PDB file of C-alpha atoms in Angstrom:
ATOM      1  CA  MET A   1       0.000   0.000   0.000  1.00  0.00           C
ATOM      2  CA  ILE A   2       1.288   3.429  -0.941  1.00  0.00           C
ATOM      3  CA  GLY A   3       0.033   6.555   0.764  1.00  0.00           C
ATOM      4  CA  ASP A   4       1.536  10.003   0.551  1.00  0.00           C
ATOM      5  CA  TYR A   5       0.126  12.831   2.606  1.00  0.00           C
ATOM      6  CA  GLY A   6       2.385  15.566   1.240  1.00  0.00           C
ATOM      7  CA  ALA A   7       1.814  17.920  -1.656  1.00  0.00           C
ATOM      8  CA  PRO A   8      -0.892  17.043  -4.189  1.00  0.00           C
ATOM      9  CA  GLU A   9      -0.005  14.984  -7.223  1.00  0.00           C
ATOM     10  CA  ARG A  10      -1.036  16.010 -10.699  1.00  0.00           C
ATOM     11  CA  LYS A  11      -2.019  14.065 -13.796  1.00  0.00           C
ATOM     12  CA  TYR A  12      -1.922  15.926 -17.064  1.00  0.00           C
ATOM     13  CA  HIS A  13      -4.452  14.440 -19.426  1.00  0.00           C
ATOM     14  CA  ARG A  14      -6.077  15.141 -22.778  1.00  0.00           C
ATOM     15  CA  PRO A  15      -9.470  13.498 -22.582  1.00  0.00           C
ATOM     16  CA  GLU A  16      -9.900  10.900 -25.319  1.00  0.00           C
ATOM     17  CA  ALA A  17     -13.589  11.731 -25.575  1.00  0.00           C
ATOM     18  CA  GLY A  18     -12.646  15.336 -26.225  1.00  0.00           C
ATOM     19  CA  LEU A  19     -12.954  18.410 -24.104  1.00  0.00           C
ATOM     20  CA  THR A  20     -15.808  20.445 -25.500  1.00  0.00           C
ATOM     21  CA  VAL A  21     -16.248  24.174 -25.172  1.00  0.00           C
ATOM     22  CA  THR A  22     -19.668  25.572 -26.011  1.00  0.00           C
ATOM     23  CA  GLU A  23     -21.039  29.072 -25.813  1.00  0.00           C
ATOM     24  CA  GLY A  24     -17.436  30.184 -25.342  1.00  0.00           C
ATOM     25  CA  ARG A  25     -17.420  29.180 -21.689  1.00  0.00           C
ATOM     26  CA  VAL A  26     -19.090  25.812 -20.925  1.00  0.00           C
ATOM     27  CA  VAL A  27     -16.387  23.151 -20.647  1.00  0.00           C
ATOM     28  CA  ALA A  28     -17.021  19.391 -20.505  1.00  0.00           C
ATOM     29  CA  GLY A  29     -14.968  16.233 -20.927  1.00  0.00           C
ATOM     30  CA  TYR A  30     -13.104  13.439 -19.187  1.00  0.00           C
ATOM     31  CA  ALA A  31     -10.459  14.581 -16.728  1.00  0.00           C
ATOM     32  CA  SER A  32      -9.318  11.000 -16.073  1.00  0.00           C
ATOM     33  CA  LEU A  33      -9.814   7.638 -17.770  1.00  0.00           C
ATOM     34  CA  PHE A  34      -9.937   4.327 -15.955  1.00  0.00           C
ATOM     35  CA  GLY A  35      -7.476   1.609 -16.927  1.00  0.00           C
ATOM     36  CA  VAL A  36      -5.307   3.852 -19.136  1.00  0.00           C
ATOM     37  CA  LYS A  37      -1.600   4.020 -18.273  1.00  0.00           C
ATOM     38  CA  ASP A  38      -0.206   7.543 -18.285  1.00  0.00           C
ATOM     39  CA  GLN A  39       3.370   8.637 -18.970  1.00  0.00           C
ATOM     40  CA  GLY A  40       4.167   8.336 -15.264  1.00  0.00           C
ATOM     41  CA  GLY A  41       3.179   4.665 -15.262  1.00  0.00           C
ATOM     42  CA  ASP A  42       0.006   5.201 -13.217  1.00  0.00           C
ATOM     43  CA  VAL A  43      -3.367   3.601 -13.891  1.00  0.00           C
ATOM     44  CA  VAL A  44      -6.536   4.881 -12.189  1.00  0.00           C
ATOM     45  CA  ALA A  45      -8.947   2.151 -11.076  1.00  0.00           C
ATOM     46  CA  PRO A  46     -12.721   2.474 -11.465  1.00  0.00           C
ATOM     47  CA  GLY A  47     -14.223   3.896  -8.279  1.00  0.00           C
ATOM     48  CA  ALA A  48     -11.009   5.674  -7.250  1.00  0.00           C
ATOM     49  CA  TYR A  49     -12.804   9.021  -6.892  1.00  0.00           C
ATOM     50  CA  ALA A  50     -16.073   7.812  -5.311  1.00  0.00           C
ATOM     51  CA  ALA A  51     -15.226   8.384  -1.632  1.00  0.00           C
ATOM     52  CA  SER A  52     -13.692  11.789  -2.317  1.00  0.00           C
ATOM     53  CA  LEU A  53     -16.656  12.988  -4.360  1.00  0.00           C
ATOM     54  CA  ALA A  54     -19.102  11.742  -1.710  1.00  0.00           C
ATOM     55  CA  LYS A  55     -17.136  13.493   1.046  1.00  0.00           C
ATOM     56  CA  LEU A  56     -17.041  16.791  -0.872  1.00  0.00           C
ATOM     57  CA  GLY A  57     -20.746  16.566  -1.684  1.00  0.00           C
ATOM     58  CA  GLY A  58     -21.596  15.792   1.933  1.00  0.00           C
ATOM     59  CA  LYS A  59     -19.814  18.959   3.039  1.00  0.00           C
ATOM     60  CA  GLY A  60     -21.402  21.071   0.298  1.00  0.00           C
ATOM     61  CA  GLU A  61     -17.996  21.637  -1.309  1.00  0.00           C
ATOM     62  CA  ARG A  62     -16.849  21.121  -4.868  1.00  0.00           C
ATOM     63  CA  VAL A  63     -13.766  20.299  -6.882  1.00  0.00           C
ATOM     64  CA  ARG A  64     -11.978  23.496  -7.923  1.00  0.00           C
ATOM     65  CA  MET A  65     -11.342  24.596 -11.521  1.00  0.00           C
ATOM     66  CA  LEU A  66      -7.853  26.071 -11.736  1.00  0.00           C
ATOM     67  CA  TRP A  67      -5.527  27.426 -14.408  1.00  0.00           C
ATOM     68  CA  GLN A  68      -2.373  25.268 -14.736  1.00  0.00           C
ATOM     69  CA  HIS A  69      -2.759  23.959 -11.132  1.00  0.00           C
ATOM     70  CA  ASP A  70      -2.196  27.423  -9.674  1.00  0.00           C
ATOM     71  CA  PRO A  71      -4.370  27.762  -6.537  1.00  0.00           C
ATOM     72  CA  ALA A  72      -4.139  31.543  -6.884  1.00  0.00           C
ATOM     73  CA  GLN A  73      -5.819  31.355 -10.315  1.00  0.00           C
ATOM     74  CA  PRO A  74      -9.310  29.858 -10.198  1.00  0.00           C
ATOM     75  CA  ILE A  75     -10.860  30.304 -13.638  1.00  0.00           C
ATOM     76  CA  GLY A  76     -14.309  28.809 -13.261  1.00  0.00           C
ATOM     77  CA  VAL A  77     -16.493  26.292 -11.481  1.00  0.00           C
ATOM     78  CA  TRP A  78     -17.134  22.622 -12.087  1.00  0.00           C
ATOM     79  CA  ASP A  79     -20.896  22.170 -11.927  1.00  0.00           C
ATOM     80  CA  GLU A  80     -20.716  18.390 -12.431  1.00  0.00           C
ATOM     81  CA  VAL A  81     -17.925  16.010 -11.463  1.00  0.00           C
ATOM     82  CA  ARG A  82     -18.800  12.327 -11.590  1.00  0.00           C
ATOM     83  CA  GLU A  83     -17.462   8.886 -12.289  1.00  0.00           C
ATOM     84  CA  ASP A  84     -18.969   6.746 -14.990  1.00  0.00           C
ATOM     85  CA  GLY A  85     -17.842   3.506 -16.584  1.00  0.00           C
ATOM     86  CA  ARG A  86     -15.145   5.302 -18.550  1.00  0.00           C
ATOM     87  CA  GLY A  87     -13.572   7.712 -16.074  1.00  0.00           C
ATOM     88  CA  LEU A  88     -13.967  11.023 -14.301  1.00  0.00           C
ATOM     89  CA  TRP A  89     -16.303  13.281 -16.283  1.00  0.00           C
ATOM     90  CA  VAL A  90     -16.449  17.018 -15.593  1.00  0.00           C
ATOM     91  CA  LYS A  91     -18.644  19.841 -16.804  1.00  0.00           C
ATOM     92  CA  GLY A  92     -18.328  23.445 -15.753  1.00  0.00           C
ATOM     93  CA  ARG A  93     -18.201  27.095 -16.671  1.00  0.00           C
ATOM     94  CA  LEU A  94     -15.260  29.361 -17.320  1.00  0.00           C
ATOM     95  CA  LEU A  95     -15.827  32.629 -15.489  1.00  0.00           C
ATOM     96  CA  THR A  96     -15.241  35.182 -18.222  1.00  0.00           C
ATOM     97  CA  GLU A  97     -15.823  37.931 -15.660  1.00  0.00           C
ATOM     98  CA  VAL A  98     -12.270  37.294 -14.436  1.00  0.00           C
ATOM     99  CA  GLU A  99      -9.238  38.010 -16.610  1.00  0.00           C
ATOM    100  CA  LYS A 100      -7.712  34.513 -16.530  1.00  0.00           C
ATOM    101  CA  GLY A 101     -11.133  32.978 -17.346  1.00  0.00           C
ATOM    102  CA  ARG A 102     -11.387  35.163 -20.466  1.00  0.00           C
ATOM    103  CA  GLU A 103      -7.831  34.208 -21.430  1.00  0.00           C
ATOM    104  CA  ALA A 104      -8.564  30.492 -20.937  1.00  0.00           C
ATOM    105  CA  ALA A 105     -11.700  30.744 -23.105  1.00  0.00           C
ATOM    106  CA  ALA A 106      -9.739  32.456 -25.880  1.00  0.00           C
ATOM    107  CA  LEU A 107      -6.860  29.944 -25.696  1.00  0.00           C
ATOM    108  CA  LEU A 108      -9.252  26.980 -25.789  1.00  0.00           C
ATOM    109  CA  ALA A 109     -11.137  28.430 -28.753  1.00  0.00           C
ATOM    110  CA  ALA A 110      -7.871  28.943 -30.641  1.00  0.00           C
ATOM    111  CA  GLY A 111      -6.605  25.449 -29.801  1.00  0.00           C
ATOM    112  CA  ALA A 112      -3.584  26.863 -27.958  1.00  0.00           C
ATOM    113  CA  ILE A 113      -4.403  24.757 -24.887  1.00  0.00           C
ATOM    114  CA  ASP A 114      -6.248  21.488 -24.937  1.00  0.00           C
ATOM    115  CA  GLY A 115      -5.603  19.556 -21.776  1.00  0.00           C
ATOM    116  CA  LEU A 116      -7.130  18.680 -18.462  1.00  0.00           C
ATOM    117  CA  SER A 117      -5.191  17.669 -15.397  1.00  0.00           C
ATOM    118  CA  ILE A 118      -6.246  16.411 -12.007  1.00  0.00           C
ATOM    119  CA  GLY A 119      -4.735  17.524  -8.700  1.00  0.00           C
ATOM    120  CA  TYR A 120      -5.146  14.885  -6.001  1.00  0.00           C
ATOM    121  CA  ARG A 121      -3.677  13.050  -3.034  1.00  0.00           C
ATOM    122  CA  THR A 122      -3.163   9.296  -3.202  1.00  0.00           C
ATOM    123  CA  VAL A 123      -5.070   7.550  -0.423  1.00  0.00           C
ATOM    124  CA  ARG A 124      -4.589   3.955  -1.557  1.00  0.00           C
ATOM    125  CA  ALA A 125      -2.435   2.474  -4.323  1.00  0.00           C
ATOM    126  CA  GLU A 126      -0.308  -0.569  -5.077  1.00  0.00           C
ATOM    127  CA  ARG A 127       2.321  -1.608  -7.590  1.00  0.00           C
ATOM    128  CA  ASP A 128       1.668  -4.379 -10.074  1.00  0.00           C
ATOM    129  CA  GLY A 129       4.223  -6.740 -11.582  1.00  0.00           C
ATOM    130  CA  LYS A 130       4.695  -4.433 -14.575  1.00  0.00           C
ATOM    131  CA  GLY A 131       5.972  -1.464 -12.555  1.00  0.00           C
ATOM    132  CA  ARG A 132       2.696   0.430 -12.786  1.00  0.00           C
ATOM    133  CA  ARG A 133       1.111   2.162  -9.830  1.00  0.00           C
ATOM    134  CA  LEU A 134      -2.564   1.205  -9.600  1.00  0.00           C
ATOM    135  CA  LEU A 135      -4.395   4.145  -8.038  1.00  0.00           C
ATOM    136  CA  GLN A 136      -7.339   2.672  -6.115  1.00  0.00           C
ATOM    137  CA  GLU A 137      -8.476   5.636  -4.013  1.00  0.00           C
ATOM    138  CA  LEU A 138      -7.745   9.303  -4.613  1.00  0.00           C
ATOM    139  CA  GLU A 139      -8.675  12.476  -2.783  1.00  0.00           C
ATOM    140  CA  LEU A 140      -9.549  14.798  -5.665  1.00  0.00           C
ATOM    141  CA  TRP A 141      -8.718  18.457  -5.011  1.00  0.00           C
ATOM    142  CA  GLU A 142      -8.972  20.151  -8.395  1.00  0.00           C
ATOM    143  CA  VAL A 143      -9.205  19.772 -12.151  1.00  0.00           C
ATOM    144  CA  SER A 144      -7.137  22.265 -14.151  1.00  0.00           C
ATOM    145  CA  LEU A 145      -7.037  23.402 -17.738  1.00  0.00           C
ATOM    146  CA  VAL A 146      -3.423  22.867 -18.806  1.00  0.00           C
ATOM    147  CA  THR A 147      -1.017  23.174 -21.698  1.00  0.00           C
ATOM    148  CA  PHE A 148       0.773  19.815 -21.318  1.00  0.00           C
ATOM    149  CA  PRO A 149      -1.418  16.794 -20.534  1.00  0.00           C
ATOM    150  CA  MET A 150      -0.074  13.432 -19.326  1.00  0.00           C
ATOM    151  CA  LEU A 151      -1.772  11.314 -22.022  1.00  0.00           C
ATOM    152  CA  PRO A 152      -0.394  12.693 -25.309  1.00  0.00           C
ATOM    153  CA  GLU A 153      -2.250  10.189 -27.488  1.00  0.00           C
ATOM    154  CA  ALA A 154      -5.649  11.608 -26.500  1.00  0.00           C
ATOM    155  CA  ARG A 155      -7.060  14.625 -28.300  1.00  0.00           C
ATOM    156  CA  VAL A 156      -9.258  17.553 -27.334  1.00  0.00           C
ATOM    157  CA  ALA A 157     -11.767  19.118 -29.686  1.00  0.00           C
ATOM    158  CA  ALA A 158     -13.092  22.612 -28.936  1.00  0.00           C
ATOM    159  CA  LYS A 159     -16.500  23.138 -30.492  1.00  0.00           C
ATOM    160  CA  SER A 160     -16.464  25.985 -32.957  1.00  0.00           C
ATOM    161  CA  ASP A 161     -18.044  25.471 -36.350  1.00  0.00           C
ATOM    162  CA  PRO A 162     -19.229  22.317 -38.178  1.00  0.00           C
ATOM    163  CA  ALA A 163     -16.451  22.473 -40.797  1.00  0.00           C
ATOM    164  CA  SER A 164     -13.725  22.600 -38.139  1.00  0.00           C
ATOM    165  CA  ASP A 165     -15.375  19.740 -36.260  1.00  0.00           C
ATOM    166  CA  ALA A 166     -15.457  17.627 -39.435  1.00  0.00           C
ATOM    167  CA  PHE A 167     -11.748  18.266 -40.067  1.00  0.00           C
ATOM    168  CA  ARG A 168     -10.913  17.369 -36.461  1.00  0.00           C
ATOM    169  CA  ALA A 169     -12.896  14.138 -36.763  1.00  0.00           C
ATOM    170  CA  LEU A 170     -11.115  13.273 -40.004  1.00  0.00           C
ATOM    171  CA  ALA A 171      -7.738  14.069 -38.431  1.00  0.00           C
ATOM    172  CA  ALA A 172      -8.595  11.772 -35.512  1.00  0.00           C
ATOM    173  CA  VAL A 173      -9.411   8.926 -37.937  1.00  0.00           C
ATOM    174  CA  PHE A 174      -6.047   9.380 -39.671  1.00  0.00           C
ATOM    175  CA  GLU A 175      -4.219   9.556 -36.335  1.00  0.00           C
ATOM    176  CA  ASP A 176      -5.909   6.331 -35.155  1.00  0.00           C
ATOM    177  CA  ALA A 177      -4.931   4.612 -38.412  1.00  0.00           C
ATOM    178  CA  ARG A 178      -1.343   5.860 -38.084  1.00  0.00           C
ATOM    179  CA  ARG A 179      -1.113   4.482 -34.536  1.00  0.00           C
ATOM    180  CA  SER A 180      -2.613   1.192 -35.632  1.00  0.00           C
ATOM    181  CA  LEU A 181      -0.064   0.813 -38.426  1.00  0.00           C
ATOM    182  CA  ALA A 182       2.814   1.861 -36.164  1.00  0.00           C
ATOM    183  CA  GLY A 183       1.856  -0.871 -33.673  1.00  0.00           C
ATOM    184  CA  ARG A 184       2.260  -3.682 -36.212  1.00  0.00           C
TER     185      ARG A 184
END
């Protein structure tokens, strides 16, 4: 069992399902995927966030939305944070009334940033025979919009216009085919 009660850990992640931005400020996507190994060799187990989310909800608190994990730069609010069969899904609003929220909205729309990252404390984890750390219980503190996500193979798609969305979808098909061929 591994447990570290020091500074929060962070997982930089581009949600495979795509981070969507609508109305210039509503943000939704997967902040974490179950069973997917990240560049640090960690794998999050299904249910890893359940206790933390229940505890926060019971206290009337919520997971924070930060800019690049900086606690001095909240940029919005997560209205929904939940686990499903795939991972940790989040939906929230950028607060364009604050400067950094406006900047984040503009950067997302332009495709200059495209990642999500979780800030958490490991409560329970173990190592498997392959050198991976299996994260079984996490205390989730925040989900940030970031420049460099931990899962580089996943892609984010900001909603803009139908033509751009079609090109992104086509690019994703080509990227999947490239990866498939490279794995042979």
